[in-house]
Structures are given as C-alpha cells and as structure tokens.
PDB file of C-alpha atoms and ligand atoms in Angstrom:
ATOM      1  CA  MET A   1      71.399 105.088 114.412  1.00  0.00           C
ATOM      2  CA  THR A   2      74.122 106.949 115.110  1.00  0.00           C
ATOM      3  CA  ALA A   3      75.193 110.915 113.108  1.00  0.00           C
ATOM      4  CA  LYS A   4      78.196 110.923 113.070  1.00  0.00           C
ATOM      5  CA  PRO A   5      81.395 108.373 113.056  1.00  0.00           C
ATOM      6  CA  ASP A   6      83.289 109.722 116.202  1.00  0.00           C
ATOM      7  CA  HIS A   7      85.796 106.767 116.929  1.00  0.00           C
ATOM      8  CA  ILE A   8      85.831 104.310 114.136  1.00  0.00           C
ATOM      9  CA  LEU A   9      87.330 101.097 115.562  1.00  0.00           C
ATOM     10  CA  LEU A  10      88.723  99.184 112.495  1.00  0.00           C
ATOM     11  CA  LEU A  11      89.352  95.345 113.447  1.00  0.00           C
ATOM     12  CA  SER A  12      92.919  94.806 110.865  1.00  0.00           C
ATOM     13  CA  GLY A  13      95.151  92.017 110.022  1.00  0.00           C
ATOM     14  CA  THR A  14      94.662  92.104 106.484  1.00  0.00           C
ATOM     15  CA  GLN A  15      96.618  94.295 103.490  1.00  0.00           C
ATOM     16  CA  GLU A  16      92.353  95.750 102.892  1.00  0.00           C
ATOM     17  CA  ALA A  17      92.610  96.796 106.537  1.00  0.00           C
ATOM     18  CA  ARG A  18      95.881  98.294 106.246  1.00  0.00           C
ATOM     19  CA  LEU A  19      94.747 100.377 103.127  1.00  0.00           C
ATOM     20  CA  LEU A  20      91.212 101.494 104.208  1.00  0.00           C
ATOM     21  CA  ALA A  21      93.177 102.821 107.378  1.00  0.00           C
ATOM     22  CA  GLY A  22      94.397 104.925 105.509  1.00  0.00           C
ATOM     23  CA  GLU A  23      91.355 105.992 103.277  1.00  0.00           C
ATOM     24  CA  LEU A  24      89.119 106.779 106.342  1.00  0.00           C
ATOM     25  CA  ALA A  25      91.883 108.993 107.942  1.00  0.00           C
ATOM     26  CA  LYS A  26      91.699 110.895 104.699  1.00  0.00           C
ATOM     27  CA  ALA A  27      87.965 110.795 104.417  1.00  0.00           C
ATOM     28  CA  PHE A  28      87.695 111.676 108.395  1.00  0.00           C
ATOM     29  CA  PRO A  29      90.424 113.607 109.301  1.00  0.00           C
ATOM     30  CA  LYS A  30      88.729 114.549 112.568  1.00  0.00           C
ATOM     31  CA  VAL A  31      87.463 110.911 113.373  1.00  0.00           C
ATOM     32  CA  ARG A  32      89.297 109.208 115.600  1.00  0.00           C
ATOM     33  CA  ILE A  33      90.101 105.820 113.823  1.00  0.00           C
ATOM     34  CA  THR A  34      91.775 102.471 116.178  1.00  0.00           C
ATOM     35  CA  ALA A  35      92.965 100.040 114.255  1.00  0.00           C
ATOM     36  CA  SER A  36      93.409  96.345 116.162  1.00  0.00           C
ATOM     37  CA  TYR A  37      95.374  93.764 115.530  1.00  0.00           C
ATOM     38  CA  ALA A  38      95.312  89.942 117.326  1.00  0.00           C
ATOM     39  CA  GLY A  39      98.916  90.288 118.071  1.00  0.00           C
ATOM     40  CA  VAL A  40     100.070  87.010 116.213  1.00  0.00           C
ATOM     41  CA  VAL A  41     102.865  88.146 113.762  1.00  0.00           C
ATOM     42  CA  SER A  42     105.740  90.397 115.580  1.00  0.00           C
ATOM     43  CA  ASP A  43     105.700  92.709 112.388  1.00  0.00           C
ATOM     44  CA  LEU A  44     103.081  94.854 112.951  1.00  0.00           C
ATOM     45  CA  PRO A  45     102.322  96.908 109.470  1.00  0.00           C
ATOM     46  CA  ASP A  46     101.844 100.714 109.966  1.00  0.00           C
ATOM     47  CA  PRO A  47      98.494 101.515 108.903  1.00  0.00           C
ATOM     48  CA  GLY A  48      98.809 105.205 109.862  1.00  0.00           C
ATOM     49  CA  VAL A  49      96.398 106.075 112.589  1.00  0.00           C
ATOM     50  CA  PRO A  50      96.697 104.856 116.102  1.00  0.00           C
ATOM     51  CA  VAL A  51      96.662 100.794 116.873  1.00  0.00           C
ATOM     52  CA  ARG A  52      95.797  98.052 119.659  1.00  0.00           C
ATOM     53  CA  VAL A  53      97.287  95.150 119.774  1.00  0.00           C
ATOM     54  CA  GLY A  54      95.856  92.282 121.278  1.00  0.00           C
ATOM     55  CA  GLY A  55      92.603  90.178 121.302  1.00  0.00           C
ATOM     56  CA  PHE A  56      89.704  92.051 123.371  1.00  0.00           C
ATOM     57  CA  GLY A  57      89.046  89.544 125.577  1.00  0.00           C
ATOM     58  CA  GLY A  58      85.541  87.147 123.661  1.00  0.00           C
ATOM     59  CA  THR A  59      82.314  89.135 123.545  1.00  0.00           C
ATOM     60  CA  GLU A  60      82.283  90.863 127.029  1.00  0.00           C
ATOM     61  CA  GLY A  61      85.451  92.580 126.385  1.00  0.00           C
ATOM     62  CA  LEU A  62      85.019  93.631 122.869  1.00  0.00           C
ATOM     63  CA  THR A  63      81.768  94.881 124.481  1.00  0.00           C
ATOM     64  CA  ALA A  64      83.258  96.422 126.953  1.00  0.00           C
ATOM     65  CA  TYR A  65      85.386  98.658 124.080  1.00  0.00           C
ATOM     66  CA  LEU A  66      83.195 100.051 122.550  1.00  0.00           C
ATOM     67  CA  VAL A  67      81.282 101.270 125.321  1.00  0.00           C
ATOM     68  CA  VAL A  68      84.197 102.502 126.969  1.00  0.00           C
ATOM     69  CA  GLU A  69      86.020 103.373 124.309  1.00  0.00           C
ATOM     70  CA  ALA A  70      82.591 106.032 122.973  1.00  0.00           C
ATOM     71  CA  VAL A  71      82.964 103.297 119.812  1.00  0.00           C
ATOM     72  CA  SER A  72      80.688 104.808 117.257  1.00  0.00           C
ATOM     73  CA  VAL A  73      81.229 102.080 114.291  1.00  0.00           C
ATOM     74  CA  VAL A  74      83.018  99.351 113.757  1.00  0.00           C
ATOM     75  CA  VAL A  75      84.562  97.798 111.025  1.00  0.00           C
ATOM     76  CA  ASP A  76      85.458  94.385 110.006  1.00  0.00           C
ATOM     77  CA  ALA A  77      88.085  94.254 108.080  1.00  0.00           C
ATOM     78  CA  THR A  78      89.337  90.967 109.136  1.00  0.00           C
ATOM     79  CA  HIS A  79      90.931  87.655 107.577  1.00  0.00           C
ATOM     80  CA  PRO A  80      87.967  85.570 105.957  1.00  0.00           C
ATOM     81  CA  PHE A  81      89.006  83.183 107.869  1.00  0.00           C
ATOM     82  CA  ALA A  82      88.917  85.043 111.418  1.00  0.00           C
ATOM     83  CA  ALA A  83      86.167  83.486 112.047  1.00  0.00           C
ATOM     84  CA  GLN A  84      85.428  83.779 116.079  1.00  0.00           C
ATOM     85  CA  MET A  85      86.737  87.619 115.577  1.00  0.00           C
ATOM     86  CA  SER A  86      84.304  88.435 113.016  1.00  0.00           C
ATOM     87  CA  ARG A  87      81.721  86.384 115.469  1.00  0.00           C
ATOM     88  CA  ASN A  88      82.803  88.388 118.500  1.00  0.00           C
ATOM     89  CA  ALA A  89      82.201  91.516 116.299  1.00  0.00           C
ATOM     90  CA  VAL A  90      78.886  91.156 115.563  1.00  0.00           C
ATOM     91  CA  ALA A  91      77.626  89.563 119.009  1.00  0.00           C
ATOM     92  CA  ALA A  92      79.239  92.711 120.325  1.00  0.00           C
ATOM     93  CA  ALA A  93      77.844  94.868 117.851  1.00  0.00           C
ATOM     94  CA  ALA A  94      74.573  93.392 118.794  1.00  0.00           C
ATOM     95  CA  ALA A  95      74.667  93.747 122.662  1.00  0.00           C
ATOM     96  CA  THR A  96      75.662  97.507 121.882  1.00  0.00           C
ATOM     97  CA  GLY A  97      73.278  99.073 118.842  1.00  0.00           C
ATOM     98  CA  ILE A  98      77.122 100.399 117.545  1.00  0.00           C
ATOM     99  CA  PRO A  99      76.626  99.670 113.847  1.00  0.00           C
ATOM    100  CA  LEU A 100      79.186  97.446 112.074  1.00  0.00           C
ATOM    101  CA  LEU A 101      80.238  96.960 108.606  1.00  0.00           C
ATOM    102  CA  ARG A 102      82.110  94.251 107.263  1.00  0.00           C
ATOM    103  CA  LEU A 103      85.212  94.382 104.412  1.00  0.00           C
ATOM    104  CA  GLU A 104      85.365  91.024 102.892  1.00  0.00           C
ATOM    105  CA  ARG A 105      86.515  90.033  99.461  1.00  0.00           C
ATOM    106  CA  PRO A 106      85.088  87.491  96.929  1.00  0.00           C
ATOM    107  CA  ALA A 107      86.774  84.650  97.241  1.00  0.00           C
ATOM    108  CA  TRP A 108      88.243  82.567  94.629  1.00  0.00           C
ATOM    109  CA  ALA A 109      86.452  80.797  92.015  1.00  0.00           C
ATOM    110  CA  PRO A 110      87.146  77.494  89.750  1.00  0.00           C
ATOM    111  CA  VAL A 111      87.872  78.691  86.012  1.00  0.00           C
ATOM    112  CA  GLU A 112      87.455  75.624  83.516  1.00  0.00           C
ATOM    113  CA  GLY A 113      89.905  73.313  83.461  1.00  0.00           C
ATOM    114  CA  ASP A 114      90.764  73.715  87.266  1.00  0.00           C
ATOM    115  CA  ASN A 115      90.985  70.303  89.466  1.00  0.00           C
ATOM    116  CA  TRP A 116      89.446  72.019  92.670  1.00  0.00           C
ATOM    117  CA  VAL A 117      88.812  69.929  95.049  1.00  0.00           C
ATOM    118  CA  ASP A 118      86.361  71.054  97.786  1.00  0.00           C
ATOM    119  CA  ALA A 119      87.568  70.609 101.403  1.00  0.00           C
ATOM    120  CA  GLY A 120      85.014  72.028 104.504  1.00  0.00           C
ATOM    121  CA  SER A 121      87.716  71.872 107.443  1.00  0.00           C
ATOM    122  CA  MET A 122      91.314  71.862 107.551  1.00  0.00           C
ATOM    123  CA  GLU A 123      91.139  68.190 108.119  1.00  0.00           C
ATOM    124  CA  GLU A 124      89.350  67.478 105.304  1.00  0.00           C
ATOM    125  CA  ALA A 125      92.040  68.925 103.287  1.00  0.00           C
ATOM    126  CA  ALA A 126      94.732  66.566 105.137  1.00  0.00           C
ATOM    127  CA  ALA A 127      92.508  63.871 104.339  1.00  0.00           C
ATOM    128  CA  ALA A 128      92.415  65.008 100.661  1.00  0.00           C
ATOM    129  CA  LEU A 129      96.127  64.348 100.173  1.00  0.00           C
ATOM    130  CA  PRO A 130      96.785  60.847  98.439  1.00  0.00           C
ATOM    131  CA  SER A 131      99.569  58.708 100.197  1.00  0.00           C
ATOM    132  CA  GLY A 132     102.854  60.011  98.333  1.00  0.00           C
ATOM    133  CA  ALA A 133     101.958  63.454  97.615  1.00  0.00           C
ATOM    134  CA  ARG A 134     104.400  66.514  97.522  1.00  0.00           C
ATOM    135  CA  ALA A 135     102.022  68.818  99.030  1.00  0.00           C
ATOM    136  CA  PHE A 136     102.390  72.801  99.346  1.00  0.00           C
ATOM    137  CA  LEU A 137     100.647  74.296 101.905  1.00  0.00           C
ATOM    138  CA  ALA A 138      99.756  77.774 102.300  1.00  0.00           C
ATOM    139  CA  ILE A 139      97.191  77.772 105.426  1.00  0.00           C
ATOM    140  CA  GLY A 140      99.368  80.078 107.889  1.00  0.00           C
ATOM    141  CA  ARG A 141     100.932  77.830 111.471  1.00  0.00           C
ATOM    142  CA  LYS A 142      96.900  77.680 113.181  1.00  0.00           C
ATOM    143  CA  ASP A 143      96.412  74.873 111.090  1.00  0.00           C
ATOM    144  CA  ILE A 144      99.895  73.108 110.248  1.00  0.00           C
ATOM    145  CA  ASP A 145      98.912  70.230 113.110  1.00  0.00           C
ATOM    146  CA  CYS A 146      96.186  69.070 110.963  1.00  0.00           C
ATOM    147  CA  PHE A 147      98.365  68.244 108.638  1.00  0.00           C
ATOM    148  CA  THR A 148     101.693  66.999 110.383  1.00  0.00           C
ATOM    149  CA  ARG A 149     100.194  63.094 111.315  1.00  0.00           C
ATOM    150  CA  ARG A 150     100.841  62.612 107.168  1.00  0.00           C
ATOM    151  CA  THR A 151     103.775  61.264 107.796  1.00  0.00           C
ATOM    152  CA  ASP A 152     103.211  59.464 104.509  1.00  0.00           C
ATOM    153  CA  ILE A 153     103.123  62.965 102.782  1.00  0.00           C
ATOM    154  CA  HIS A 154     106.065  65.594 101.308  1.00  0.00           C
ATOM    155  CA  ALA A 155     104.993  68.642 102.343  1.00  0.00           C
ATOM    156  CA  VAL A 156     106.230  72.333 101.530  1.00  0.00           C
ATOM    157  CA  ALA A 157     104.457  74.373 104.222  1.00  0.00           C
ATOM    158  CA  ARG A 158     105.042  77.896 103.503  1.00  0.00           C
ATOM    159  CA  MET A 159     104.151  80.819 106.028  1.00  0.00           C
ATOM    160  CA  ILE A 160     105.094  84.014 107.819  1.00  0.00           C
ATOM    161  CA  GLU A 161     106.387  83.288 111.016  1.00  0.00           C
ATOM    162  CA  PRO A 162     107.209  79.722 112.581  1.00  0.00           C
ATOM    163  CA  PRO A 163     104.765  77.417 113.548  1.00  0.00           C
ATOM    164  CA  GLU A 164     104.485  76.634 116.990  1.00  0.00           C
ATOM    165  CA  ALA A 165     103.457  72.577 116.162  1.00  0.00           C
ATOM    166  CA  VAL A 166     106.882  70.763 114.991  1.00  0.00           C
ATOM    167  CA  LEU A 167     106.965  69.559 111.262  1.00  0.00           C
ATOM    168  CA  PRO A 168     108.105  66.665 110.328  1.00  0.00           C
ATOM    169  CA  ASP A 169     111.979  66.226 109.237  1.00  0.00           C
ATOM    170  CA  HIS A 170     111.303  65.556 105.676  1.00  0.00           C
ATOM    171  CA  TRP A 171     108.667  68.627 105.818  1.00  0.00           C
ATOM    172  CA  GLU A 172     110.197  72.256 104.457  1.00  0.00           C
ATOM    173  CA  LEU A 173     109.405  75.178 106.068  1.00  0.00           C
ATOM    174  CA  ILE A 174     109.132  78.479 104.073  1.00  0.00           C
ATOM    175  CA  LEU A 175     108.730  81.724 105.875  1.00  0.00           C
ATOM    176  CA  SER A 176     108.053  84.207 103.569  1.00  0.00           C
ATOM    177  CA  ARG A 177     104.870  86.613 102.987  1.00  0.00           C
ATOM    178  CA  PRO A 178     102.868  87.551 100.335  1.00  0.00           C
ATOM    179  CA  PRO A 179     102.877  88.761  97.489  1.00  0.00           C
ATOM    180  CA  GLN A 180     104.426  86.075  95.418  1.00  0.00           C
ATOM    181  CA  THR A 181     104.310  86.477  91.142  1.00  0.00           C
ATOM    182  CA  ALA A 182     102.860  83.647  89.949  1.00  0.00           C
ATOM    183  CA  GLU A 183     106.267  82.732  87.656  1.00  0.00           C
ATOM    184  CA  GLU A 184     108.040  82.668  91.189  1.00  0.00           C
ATOM    185  CA  GLU A 185     105.381  79.930  92.041  1.00  0.00           C
ATOM    186  CA  ILE A 186     105.651  78.471  89.126  1.00  0.00           C
ATOM    187  CA  ALA A 187     109.327  77.971  89.705  1.00  0.00           C
ATOM    188  CA  LEU A 188     109.309  77.222  93.603  1.00  0.00           C
ATOM    189  CA  PHE A 189     106.096  74.360  92.349  1.00  0.00           C
ATOM    190  CA  ARG A 190     108.591  73.101  89.806  1.00  0.00           C
ATOM    191  CA  ASP A 191     111.398  73.044  91.683  1.00  0.00           C
ATOM    192  CA  ARG A 192     109.907  71.200  94.624  1.00  0.00           C
ATOM    193  CA  ARG A 193     108.426  68.670  92.349  1.00  0.00           C
ATOM    194  CA  ILE A 194     104.753  69.693  93.688  1.00  0.00           C
ATOM    195  CA  THR A 195     102.023  67.645  92.996  1.00  0.00           C
ATOM    196  CA  HIS A 196      98.996  69.156  95.522  1.00  0.00           C
ATOM    197  CA  VAL A 197      98.267  72.861  96.370  1.00  0.00           C
ATOM    198  CA  VAL A 198      96.463  73.243  99.824  1.00  0.00           C
ATOM    199  CA  THR A 199      95.196  76.593 100.652  1.00  0.00           C
ATOM    200  CA  LYS A 200      92.515  78.707 102.490  1.00  0.00           C
ATOM    201  CA  ASN A 201      90.062  80.169  99.723  1.00  0.00           C
ATOM    202  CA  SER A 202      90.852  83.873 100.693  1.00  0.00           C
ATOM    203  CA  GLY A 203      90.540  85.307  97.741  1.00  0.00           C
ATOM    204  CA  GLY A 204      92.088  88.610  96.681  1.00  0.00           C
ATOM    205  CA  LYS A 205      95.068  89.261  94.484  1.00  0.00           C
ATOM    206  CA  ARG A 206      97.889  89.717  97.109  1.00  0.00           C
ATOM    207  CA  SER A 207      98.197  85.258  97.629  1.00  0.00           C
ATOM    208  CA  SER A 208      96.100  84.375  94.492  1.00  0.00           C
ATOM    209  CA  ALA A 209      99.619  83.658  92.025  1.00  0.00           C
ATOM    210  CA  LYS A 210     100.005  79.984  93.969  1.00  0.00           C
ATOM    211  CA  ILE A 211      96.461  79.345  91.913  1.00  0.00           C
ATOM    212  CA  LYS A 212      97.642  81.007  88.851  1.00  0.00           C
ATOM    213  CA  ALA A 213     100.662  78.680  88.929  1.00  0.00           C
ATOM    214  CA  ALA A 214      98.664  75.295  89.608  1.00  0.00           C
ATOM    215  CA  ARG A 215      96.618  76.109  86.742  1.00  0.00           C
ATOM    216  CA  HIS A 216      99.159  76.779  84.886  1.00  0.00           C
ATOM    217  CA  LEU A 217     100.866  73.746  85.911  1.00  0.00           C
ATOM    218  CA  GLY A 218      97.676  71.430  85.917  1.00  0.00           C
ATOM    219  CA  LEU A 219      97.882  70.777  89.971  1.00  0.00           C
ATOM    220  CA  PRO A 220      95.010  69.563  92.267  1.00  0.00           C
ATOM    221  CA  VAL A 221      94.290  72.825  94.263  1.00  0.00           C
ATOM    222  CA  VAL A 222      92.322  71.084  97.580  1.00  0.00           C
ATOM    223  CA  MET A 223      90.450  74.517  98.752  1.00  0.00           C
ATOM    224  CA  VAL A 224      89.541  74.635 101.938  1.00  0.00           C
ATOM    225  CA  ARG A 225      85.815  76.843 102.784  1.00  0.00           C
ATOM    226  CA  ARG A 226      85.622  79.811 103.992  1.00  0.00           C
ATOM    227  CA  PRO A 227      84.237  79.502 108.028  1.00  0.00           C
ATOM    228  CA  ASP A 228      80.385  80.358 108.108  1.00  0.00           C
ATOM    229  CA  LEU A 229      80.052  83.673 109.644  1.00  0.00           C
ATOM    230  CA  PRO A 230      77.074  84.879 110.926  1.00  0.00           C
ATOM    231  CA  GLU A 231      75.344  87.953 108.808  1.00  0.00           C
ATOM    232  CA  ALA A 232      76.445  91.580 108.769  1.00  0.00           C
ATOM    233  CA  ARG A 233      76.476  94.122 106.986  1.00  0.00           C
ATOM    234  CA  THR A 234      78.715  93.711 103.889  1.00  0.00           C
ATOM    235  CA  PHE A 235      81.562  94.966 101.292  1.00  0.00           C
ATOM    236  CA  GLY A 236      83.124  93.333  98.682  1.00  0.00           C
ATOM    237  CA  GLY A 237      85.411  96.872  98.570  1.00  0.00           C
ATOM    238  CA  ILE A 238      86.851  99.390 100.161  1.00  0.00           C
ATOM    239  CA  ALA A 239      85.345 102.215  97.923  1.00  0.00           C
ATOM    240  CA  ASP A 240      81.496 100.858  98.464  1.00  0.00           C
ATOM    241  CA  LEU A 241      82.556 100.851 102.319  1.00  0.00           C
ATOM    242  CA  LEU A 242      83.965 104.067 102.529  1.00  0.00           C
ATOM    243  CA  LYS A 243      80.373 105.245 100.738  1.00  0.00           C
ATOM    244  CA  ALA A 244      78.612 103.971 103.334  1.00  0.00           C
ATOM    245  CA  ILE A 245      80.178 105.573 106.189  1.00  0.00           C
ATOM    246  CA  GLN A 246      80.341 109.175 104.584  1.00  0.00           C
ATOM    247  CA  GLN A 247      76.742 109.207 103.199  1.00  0.00           C
ATOM    248  CA  LYS A 248      75.556 107.531 106.321  1.00  0.00           C
ATOM    249  CA  THR A 249      73.609 104.249 104.886  1.00  0.00           C
ATOM    250  CA  ALA A 250      75.077 102.210 107.240  1.00  0.00           C
ATOM    251  CA  ILE A 251      75.348 104.042 110.558  1.00  0.00           C
TER     252      ILE A 251
HETATM  253  P1  LIG B   1      90.650  84.667 115.034  1.00  0.00           P
HETATM  254  O1  LIG B   1      90.311  83.113 115.469  1.00  0.00           O
HETATM  255  O2  LIG B   1      89.461  84.215 114.614  1.00  0.00           O
HETATM  256  O3  LIG B   1      90.517  85.455 116.546  1.00  0.00           O
HETATM  257  C1  LIG B   1      90.631  84.624 117.402  1.00  0.00           C
HETATM  258  C2  LIG B   1      91.138  85.677 118.682  1.00  0.00           C
HETATM  259  O4  LIG B   1      92.088  86.562 118.247  1.00  0.00           O
HETATM  260  C3  LIG B   1      89.621  86.702 118.588  1.00  0.00           C
HETATM  261  O5  LIG B   1      88.268  86.293 119.469  1.00  0.00           O
HETATM  262  C4  LIG B   1      90.000  87.739 119.419  1.00  0.00           C
HETATM  263  O6  LIG B   1      90.647  87.321 120.669  1.00  0.00           O
HETATM  264  C5  LIG B   1      91.542  88.050 118.365  1.00  0.00           C
HETATM  265  N1  LIG B   1      92.008  88.696 117.674  1.00  0.00           N
HETATM  266  C6  LIG B   1      91.498  88.439 116.446  1.00  0.00           C
HETATM  267  N2  LIG B   1      91.576  89.249 115.455  1.00  0.00           N
HETATM  268  C7  LIG B   1      91.504  90.177 116.328  1.00  0.00           C
HETATM  269  C8  LIG B   1      92.475  91.982 116.240  1.00  0.00           C
HETATM  270  N3  LIG B   1      91.549  92.106 114.903  1.00  0.00           N
HETATM  271  N4  LIG B   1      92.528  92.157 117.124  1.00  0.00           N
HETATM  272  C9  LIG B   1      92.133  92.480 118.128  1.00  0.00           C
HETATM  273  N5  LIG B   1      91.396  90.917 118.470  1.00  0.00           N
HETATM  274  C10 LIG B   1      91.740  90.101 117.548  1.00  0.00           C
HETATM  275  O7  LIG B   1      91.059  84.886 114.676  1.00  0.00           O
HETATM  276  P2  LIG B   1      92.818  84.334 113.224  1.00  0.00           P
HETATM  277  O8  LIG B   1      92.216  84.025 112.492  1.00  0.00           O
HETATM  278  O9  LIG B   1      93.794  84.162 114.804  1.00  0.00           O
HETATM  279  O10 LIG B   1      93.751  85.442 113.006  1.00  0.00           O
HETATM  280  C11 LIG B   1      94.066  86.458 113.544  1.00  0.00           C
HETATM  281  C12 LIG B   1      94.444  87.664 113.121  1.00  0.00           C
HETATM  282  O11 LIG B   1      95.260  87.322 111.631  1.00  0.00           O
HETATM  283  C13 LIG B   1      92.950  88.668 112.324  1.00  0.00           C
HETATM  284  O12 LIG B   1      93.145  90.109 112.786  1.00  0.00           O
HETATM  285  C14 LIG B   1      93.041  88.539 111.010  1.00  0.00           C
HETATM  286  O13 LIG B   1      92.391  89.455 110.408  1.00  0.00           O
HETATM  287  C15 LIG B   1      94.436  88.475 111.187  1.00  0.00           C
HETATM  288  N6  LIG B   1      94.962  87.200 109.412  1.00  0.00           N
HETATM  289  C16 LIG B   1      93.873  85.749 110.132  1.00  0.00           C
HETATM  290  C17 LIG B   1      94.748  84.625 108.510  1.00  0.00           C
HETATM  291  C18 LIG B   1      93.673  83.813 108.894  1.00  0.00           C
HETATM  292  O14 LIG B   1      93.826  82.563 107.656  1.00  0.00           O
HETATM  293  N7  LIG B   1      93.517  83.473 109.840  1.00  0.00           N
HETATM  294  C19 LIG B   1      94.832  85.262 107.617  1.00  0.00           C
HETATM  295  C20 LIG B   1      95.509  86.763 107.249  1.00  0.00           C
HETATM  296  C21 LIG B   1      95.584  87.024 108.501  1.00  0.00           C
HETATM  297  P3  LIG B   1      89.478  87.641 121.537  1.00  0.00           P
HETATM  298  O15 LIG B   1      88.394  87.045 121.790  1.00  0.00           O
HETATM  299  O16 LIG B   1      90.374  88.060 123.094  1.00  0.00           O
HETATM  300  O17 LIG B   1      88.708  89.424 121.846  1.00  0.00           O
END
C-alpha cells in the first residue's frame, strides 16, 4: 500500500482519460501526473497535464518505466478495445506491486426491438454481413482489413485517420471524429442506403449516436463484443475512481 500518490501514470487515449486528467490535476495539485498516449493519432488532445507519447516496450518496458519514474498509481483509462495495453498494465502492476485502477465505461446494451448480431471478433463481424449488404463500418482503422476481402458488399467506413489497408474501389471512406448527433447519423445512413451497422461495443455517450440511428431506422447492428481483460480494480465513472484515490481505498 502506498501512503500517497506521488506520481500518477494515466494511460490515456479516450475522452474519459482527458477529463480525468483535469480532475486529477485539480484534486492533486502537488502530485506529478503523466498522461500517456500510444501516439496512433496525429492530433493529440491536450489533457492539461504533462504528456508522454509512444509505447513503453511491452510489459517489461512498462515495468521499467514505473520503477524509473517512481510511479505510485497507474490508472488505465484506455479504450475498452485497447486490450494489449490493459493486459500489460495488469502484468506490470503485479510485477511492481504498484496499485492499478481501471476506468471502464459501461458497455452498450440492446433495448427491446433492437436487432443486434453478437460478434466475438472482427472476423466474425465481417462474416456476419450478407452478400450485397451496404454496411456502415465504425470499427476504426486497425481492424478494417478484416473486412476488405468482402468485395461483395458495399461499405461506408468511418474512422479518425486513414487506414494503411487499401479499401475496395467501390467503398467510401469518411474521416471524422466523434461526436455525431443521432440526426446526423440518420441522415447519413438514409443517404448512403445503409442496411447494416457494424461497431465495436465501445460504450459511452460520445459515439452512441449511430446506435440510436440504427434503432430509429430499424437497422441490424453487428456488435463486436469487448475483449476479455485480466481482473483489475475497475470503476465505471470518473467520480468514483477519483474518490478511491482521494480516500486511499484503492491505493
Ligand atoms: P493496444 O492494442 O492495447 O496497444 C498496443 C500497444 O500500443 C501497446 O502494447 C502499447 O505499446 C501501446 N499503447 C497503447 N495504449 C497506450 C498508451 N495509452 N500509452 C502508451 N502506449 C500505449 O491499443 P490500441 O487498440 O492500438 O489503442 C491505442 C490507443 O488508442 C490506446 O491508448 C487507446 O486508448 C486508444 N483508442 C483505441 C481504440 C480502439 O478501438 N482500440 C479506440 C479509441 C481510442 P507497448 O507494448 O510498446 O507499451
């Protein structure tokens, strides 16, 4: 157990991490806080605390960083699909005995009337689309190559930055960052005559408009399940996590 947090390492890359950075800085003005980014997007948000960018070099690299930089608390506020980083955080925390707290937004759940197709992986999601589908792909650029061999479908793929994979000629690429409104998504789906929506179960409000739009239009949603993560002390919201650090119930 650490008596006080001298250096908080915040594994970032989400809107919640950015907000949490501000809250941590307010709550612990004398504490060193470092927000860490993978560096996969070029326009990093300013979290208002010192930033480091780039991988640590696996579990070993992270373990070394925690020791060298005298980190006293690790907060994993990465995206629910950033499974490798979360696994490394659990392993490095176990190796060093440094407390690890995970901030994890609740997953989306279907409501009555929703037509969701559960997919355990991107490959399963790609296979779930019928030939001739006009799919809206909101799955990011990393996994898009699971879909590109489906040249028998038309796809509108939306992501923040362009993919390395070459998309089939008849597909459309939209580069855009959330949030979108449900009205915007409805208009887009109508305009492109979308028949299926494919998304990761990212959860949260910021990118949920596409789910509402699919619901409104009665479109099936191929929902990719979250990857399994090793156990960690997990908080669904910023306030609870902050309280746990303040009251030292989790560190
Ligand atoms: P990942 O597969 O879990 O991680 C791959 C590698 O990237 C990690 O092993 C680590 O490299 C490095 N890395 C990831 N997050 C890092 C961080 N916050 N700080 C320093 N290094 C980090 O992650 P991913 O799915 O590629 O996501 C990368 C980043 O984008 C994450 O920070 C995540 O929060 C954000 N993001 C991801 C998604 C998504 O759908 N996957 C969506 C929105 C935002 P080393 O092993 O060398 O340390």
